[in-house]
Coordinates of C-alpha atoms in Angstrom, one line a residue:
X206 CA -15.0 -5.8 2.6
X207 CA -12.6 -9.2 2.5
X208 CA -10.5 -9.1 -1.1
X209 CA -9.7 -12.3 -3.0
X210 CA -6.0 -12.2 -2.6
X211 CA -3.1 -15.1 -2.2
X212 CA -0.1 -15.9 0.4
X213 CA 2.1 -15.6 -2.1
X214 CA 1.4 -11.9 -3.4
X215 CA 0.8 -10.9 -0.3
X216 CA 4.4 -11.9 1.2
X217 CA 5.5 -9.8 -2.1
X218 CA 3.9 -6.4 -0.6
X219 CA 5.0 -6.9 2.6
X220 CA 8.1 -7.3 1.4
X221 CA 7.7 -4.4 -0.8
X222 CA 6.2 -2.3 1.6
X223 CA 9.5 -3.4 3.9
X224 CA 11.6 -2.7 1.9
X225 CA 10.1 0.6 1.1
X226 CA 10.4 0.8 5.4
X227 CA 14.5 0.4 4.7
X228 CA 14.9 3.0 1.7
X229 CA 12.8 5.7 4.3
X230 CA 15.6 5.0 6.9
X231 CA 18.5 5.0 4.0
X232 CA 16.8 8.2 2.8
X233 CA 16.2 9.7 5.8
X234 CA 19.8 9.4 7.6
X235 CA 20.7 12.2 7.0
X236 CA 18.5 14.0 8.4
X237 CA 19.0 12.3 11.8
X238 CA 23.4 12.6 11.1
X239 CA 24.2 15.1 9.2
X240 CA 24.7 17.8 11.5
X241 CA 26.3 15.4 14.0
X242 CA 28.6 14.6 11.0
X243 CA 28.9 18.2 9.7
X244 CA 30.1 18.9 13.2
X245 CA 32.9 16.8 13.0
X246 CA 31.8 15.8 17.0
X247 CA 30.6 12.2 15.4
X248 CA 32.7 9.7 12.5
X249 CA 29.9 8.7 9.7
X250 CA 30.1 5.3 10.4
X251 CA 29.8 6.0 14.4
X252 CA 26.7 8.3 13.6
X253 CA 24.6 5.8 11.6
X254 CA 25.3 3.5 14.4
X255 CA 23.9 5.9 16.7
X256 CA 21.1 6.7 14.7
X257 CA 19.8 2.7 13.9
X258 CA 20.0 2.3 17.7
X259 CA 18.7 4.6 18.7
X260 CA 15.3 4.2 15.3
X261 CA 15.1 0.9 16.5
X262 CA 14.8 2.0 20.4
X263 CA 11.8 4.1 19.9
X264 CA 9.7 1.1 19.7
X265 CA 10.1 1.2 23.3
X266 CA 9.4 4.6 23.7
X267 CA 6.3 5.5 21.2
X268 CA 3.9 2.7 22.8
X269 CA 1.1 4.9 20.6
X270 CA 0.8 4.1 17.1
X271 CA -1.3 6.5 16.8
X272 CA 0.6 7.5 13.1
X273 CA 0.2 4.2 12.0
X274 CA -3.3 4.4 13.2
X275 CA -3.7 8.3 10.8
X276 CA -2.0 5.9 7.2
X277 CA -3.6 2.9 8.1
X278 CA -7.5 4.3 8.6
X279 CA -7.3 7.9 7.9
X280 CA -5.8 8.7 4.4
X281 CA -7.7 6.7 2.0
X282 CA -11.1 4.9 2.5
X283 CA -9.9 1.4 4.2
X284 CA -12.7 -0.1 1.8
X285 CA -11.1 0.5 -1.3
X286 CA -7.9 -1.3 -0.4
X287 CA -6.5 -4.3 -2.5
X288 CA -3.3 -5.7 -3.6
X289 CA -3.2 -3.4 -6.6
X290 CA -3.8 0.1 -4.7
X291 CA -1.0 -1.2 -2.3
X292 CA 0.9 -1.8 -5.0
X293 CA 0.5 0.9 -7.0
X294 CA 1.4 3.5 -3.3
X295 CA 4.2 1.5 -3.1
X296 CA 6.1 2.1 -6.4
X297 CA 5.2 5.8 -6.4
X298 CA 6.9 6.0 -2.6
X299 CA 10.2 3.8 -3.9
X300 CA 10.0 5.7 -7.4
X301 CA 10.4 9.5 -5.9
X302 CA 12.7 8.2 -3.3
X303 CA 14.9 6.7 -4.9
X304 CA 14.9 10.0 -7.6
X305 CA 15.4 11.8 -5.1
X306 CA 18.3 10.1 -3.0
X307 CA 19.8 9.7 -6.9
X308 CA 20.1 13.8 -7.3
X309 CA 20.8 14.7 -3.8
X310 CA 17.5 16.2 -2.8
X311 CA 16.5 15.9 0.6
X312 CA 12.1 15.1 -0.2
X313 CA 10.1 13.9 2.4
X314 CA 9.5 9.6 1.9
X315 CA 6.3 10.3 4.1
X316 CA 5.0 12.4 1.9
X317 CA 5.8 9.8 -1.1
X318 CA 4.1 7.2 0.7
X319 CA 1.0 9.3 1.1
X320 CA 0.8 10.8 -2.8
X321 CA 1.5 7.2 -3.2
X322 CA -1.6 6.1 -1.3
X323 CA -3.6 8.9 -2.4
X324 CA -2.5 8.4 -6.6
X325 CA -3.6 4.7 -6.1
X326 CA -7.0 5.4 -4.5
X327 CA -8.1 8.1 -7.0
X328 CA -7.1 6.0 -10.0
X329 CA -9.1 3.2 -8.4
X330 CA -12.8 4.9 -7.1
X331 CA -11.9 9.1 -7.6
X332 CA -11.5 11.4 -4.7
X333 CA -14.0 10.0 -3.5
X334 CA -11.8 7.4 -1.8
X335 CA -9.8 10.0 -0.4
X336 CA -10.6 10.3 3.5
X337 CA -10.0 14.1 4.1
X338 CA -10.0 14.6 8.0
X339 CA -6.6 13.0 7.7
X340 CA -5.1 14.0 4.3
X341 CA -5.8 17.8 5.3
X342 CA -4.0 16.9 8.9
X343 CA -1.0 15.6 7.2
X344 CA -0.5 19.0 3.6
X345 CA -1.1 21.2 7.0
X346 CA 1.3 19.9 8.7
X347 CA 4.3 20.1 5.4
X348 CA 4.2 24.1 6.5
X349 CA 3.1 23.4 10.3
X350 CA 6.9 20.7 11.0
X351 CA 9.7 23.2 9.0
X352 CA 7.5 25.9 11.1
X353 CA 7.6 24.1 14.5
X354 CA 11.3 23.1 13.5
X355 CA 11.9 26.2 12.9
X356 CA 10.8 28.3 15.7
X357 CA 12.6 25.6 18.0
X358 CA 15.4 25.7 16.9
X359 CA 15.8 29.0 16.5
X360 CA 14.5 29.9 20.3
X361 CA 17.5 27.2 21.6
X362 CA 19.2 29.5 19.9
X363 CA 18.7 32.4 21.4
X364 CA 17.9 30.2 24.8
X365 CA 22.1 29.0 24.7
X366 CA 22.9 31.8 23.2
X367 CA 21.5 33.8 26.7
X368 CA 22.9 30.9 29.1
X369 CA 26.8 31.0 27.7
X370 CA 26.9 35.1 26.7
X371 CA 29.8 35.0 29.1
X372 CA 31.3 32.0 27.9
X373 CA 34.2 31.3 25.3
X374 CA 34.1 29.9 22.4
X375 CA 36.4 27.2 23.4
X376 CA 34.6 25.9 26.5
X377 CA 30.6 26.5 24.5
X378 CA 32.7 24.6 21.8
X379 CA 33.7 21.0 24.7
X380 CA 30.1 21.8 26.1
X381 CA 28.2 20.9 22.9
X382 CA 31.0 18.5 21.6
X383 CA 28.5 16.6 24.4
X384 CA 25.9 17.8 24.7
X385 CA 25.2 17.2 20.9
X386 CA 24.9 13.2 21.5
X387 CA 22.4 13.3 22.9
X388 CA 20.2 16.2 20.9
X389 CA 21.4 13.5 18.1
X390 CA 20.1 10.6 20.3
X391 CA 16.7 11.9 20.4
X392 CA 16.0 13.0 17.5
X393 CA 16.7 9.7 15.8
X394 CA 13.9 8.5 18.8
X395 CA 11.8 11.2 16.8
X396 CA 12.4 9.7 13.8
X397 CA 12.0 5.7 14.3
X398 CA 8.4 6.5 16.2
X399 CA 6.8 8.6 13.1
X400 CA 8.5 7.1 10.7
X401 CA 8.1 3.1 11.1
X402 CA 5.1 3.5 12.3
X403 CA 4.1 4.7 8.6
X404 CA 5.3 1.0 6.5
X405 CA 3.4 -0.4 10.1
X406 CA 0.3 1.3 8.8
X407 CA 0.7 0.0 5.1
X408 CA 1.3 -3.0 6.0
X409 CA -2.0 -2.9 9.0
X410 CA -4.2 -1.9 5.8
X411 CA -3.0 -4.9 3.8
X412 CA -3.2 -7.3 6.4
X413 CA -7.1 -5.7 7.5
X414 CA -8.1 -6.6 3.4
X415 CA -6.6 -10.1 3.3
X416 CA -8.6 -11.3 6.2
X417 CA -6.2 -11.4 8.0
X418 CA -6.5 -8.8 10.9
X419 CA -9.3 -6.8 12.3
X420 CA -10.5 -3.8 11.2
X421 CA -11.8 -3.0 15.1
X422 CA -7.7 -4.1 16.4
X423 CA -6.5 -1.3 18.1
X424 CA -3.1 -2.6 17.1
X425 CA -1.4 -4.5 14.0
X426 CA 0.5 -8.1 15.2
X427 CA 3.7 -8.3 17.0
X428 CA 5.9 -9.1 14.4
X429 CA 4.5 -5.8 11.8
X430 CA 5.9 -3.9 14.1
X431 CA 9.4 -5.5 14.6
X432 CA 9.5 -6.2 11.2
X433 CA 9.1 -2.0 10.2
X434 CA 11.4 -0.8 13.3
X435 CA 14.4 -3.3 12.0
X436 CA 13.7 -2.6 8.5
X437 CA 14.4 1.4 9.1
X438 CA 16.6 1.2 11.6
X439 CA 19.3 -1.6 9.1
X440 CA 18.1 1.2 6.5
X441 CA 19.6 4.4 8.2
X442 CA 22.5 2.1 9.1
X443 CA 23.6 1.8 4.7
X444 CA 22.3 5.2 5.1
X445 CA 22.2 8.4 2.2
X446 CA 25.7 10.0 1.9
X447 CA 24.4 12.3 -1.1
X448 CA 21.8 14.1 1.4
X449 CA 24.1 14.3 4.0
X450 CA 26.5 17.1 2.7
X451 CA 22.9 19.3 1.8
X452 CA 21.8 18.7 5.0
X453 CA 24.8 19.1 7.4
X454 CA 27.0 22.4 5.5
X455 CA 24.8 23.9 2.4
X456 CA 21.7 25.6 4.0
X457 CA 24.1 27.1 6.5
X458 CA 27.0 26.4 8.2
X459 CA 27.3 24.8 11.6
X460 CA 29.2 24.3 14.4
X461 CA 28.3 21.9 17.8
X462 CA 26.3 24.3 19.4
X463 CA 24.0 25.0 15.8
X464 CA 23.6 21.0 15.9
X465 CA 22.4 20.7 19.0
X466 CA 19.7 23.8 19.0
X467 CA 18.5 22.2 15.4
X468 CA 18.4 18.7 17.2
X469 CA 16.7 19.4 20.0
X470 CA 14.4 21.8 18.3
X471 CA 13.6 18.7 15.4
X472 CA 13.3 17.0 17.8
X473 CA 10.7 18.3 19.8
X474 CA 8.9 18.9 16.1
X475 CA 8.5 14.5 15.9
X476 CA 7.6 14.3 20.2
X477 CA 5.2 16.1 19.7
X478 CA 3.8 15.2 16.0
X479 CA 3.6 11.9 16.8
X480 CA 1.4 12.0 19.8
X481 CA -1.0 13.9 18.0
X482 CA -0.7 11.2 15.0
X483 CA 0.7 13.2 12.7
X484 CA 2.2 11.4 9.8
X485 CA 5.0 14.6 9.1
X486 CA 8.1 14.7 7.5
X487 CA 11.6 14.0 9.0
X488 CA 13.0 16.0 6.3
X489 CA 10.8 19.4 6.8
X490 CA 11.3 19.0 9.8
X491 CA 15.1 19.3 10.9
X492 CA 15.4 21.6 7.7
X493 CA 13.0 23.9 9.7
X494 CA 15.6 23.5 12.6
X495 CA 18.8 24.2 11.0
X496 CA 17.0 27.3 9.0
X497 CA 16.4 28.8 11.9
X498 CA 19.8 27.9 14.0
X499 CA 21.1 29.7 11.4
X500 CA 18.7 33.0 11.0
X501 CA 19.0 33.3 14.8
X502 CA 22.3 34.0 14.1
X503 CA 22.3 36.1 11.2
X504 CA 19.6 35.8 8.0
X505 CA 22.5 35.8 5.9
X506 CA 23.8 32.8 6.9
X507 CA 21.4 30.9 5.5
X508 CA 21.2 29.8 2.2
X509 CA 17.9 30.8 1.0
X510 CA 18.9 29.6 -2.8
X511 CA 19.2 25.9 -1.2
X512 CA 16.3 26.3 1.2
X513 CA 14.1 27.3 -1.6
X514 CA 15.0 24.4 -4.1
X515 CA 14.7 22.4 -1.7
X516 CA 10.9 23.9 -0.7
X517 CA 10.3 22.9 -4.6
X518 CA 11.1 19.3 -3.9
X519 CA 8.3 19.2 -1.2
X520 CA 5.8 20.3 -3.2
X521 CA 6.4 18.4 -5.9
X522 CA 6.5 15.3 -3.9
X523 CA 3.2 14.2 -3.0
X524 CA 1.7 15.4 -6.8
X525 CA 4.4 13.2 -8.4
X526 CA 4.2 10.5 -6.6
X527 CA 0.5 10.5 -6.9
X528 CA 1.3 10.5 -10.1
X529 CA 3.9 7.5 -10.4
X530 CA 1.6 5.6 -8.1
X531 CA -1.8 5.8 -10.6
X532 CA 0.5 3.9 -13.2
X533 CA 1.5 1.8 -10.8
X534 CA -2.3 0.5 -10.1
X535 CA -2.7 0.6 -13.4
X536 CA 0.5 -1.8 -14.6
X537 CA -0.2 -4.0 -11.8
X538 CA -3.6 -5.2 -12.4
X539 CA -1.5 -7.1 -15.7
X540 CA 1.0 -8.4 -14.5
X541 CA -0.3 -9.8 -10.6

């Protein structure tokens, strides 16, 4: 069913979606650059410029928009989508991003968006509007993605420790200062490839509902893809510095070798998740990888209290953004 929506409201909602995309990059920039900055391999300005570049380069790597399809068609019933649902979802996600950024909490922009969609859809049509399969897959990866990051990060650390067991610390540091450039670039590719597609899915969903795109289309319009990758890249360029310190040093102290292992483990998880079409949290992924690297050295190297506080933020993300989205959906009916 095609909804009646003015071109001005449509433009406003697309702009709001791109604002969320910008904030996604701004909020999650710390995930891509925290390790490479905290180990002293790159200066902050250089690191964010590199991360932003590879966020955009991901457009040429991830041709199959599997994550966008999951968000656009596999989270809530497309027939309940209208301007009010999209407005509520975006406002819920933006609110949570601003709240967690202000307090320096590494939370998930991805799950804030999913929570926003859930809250707005339920406010309109009840729980019958939810697509159980897509949601369960997303919720399951709240646990699976940091676990995979933990496993891959710790395995990488163990392999590197075994390979370089006879090398001097100075030589290891020299090698991994160079190698961390490649691992940070790979992680930024994974970040752009997974996260930009979530906003693509939102705009695609809106265009289908408004009759500007066909539900049977295999790809959204090219301008949507380019604008979303551009928005997240600019967001990364301006970076969320409040979160960098938490991610880079408060969880565990990292050296270049640890930073390389964490970024590589996180990148493998993101590439795998994107190939499977699962919208995962880059925050969850890199946090799991950092903890994995720290625990591979010794369990006491991880500040479990800090990690525990981050986990609580993960737990509250979907319900908190859903609650705000439901309120925003109601407000939307009175102002749009």
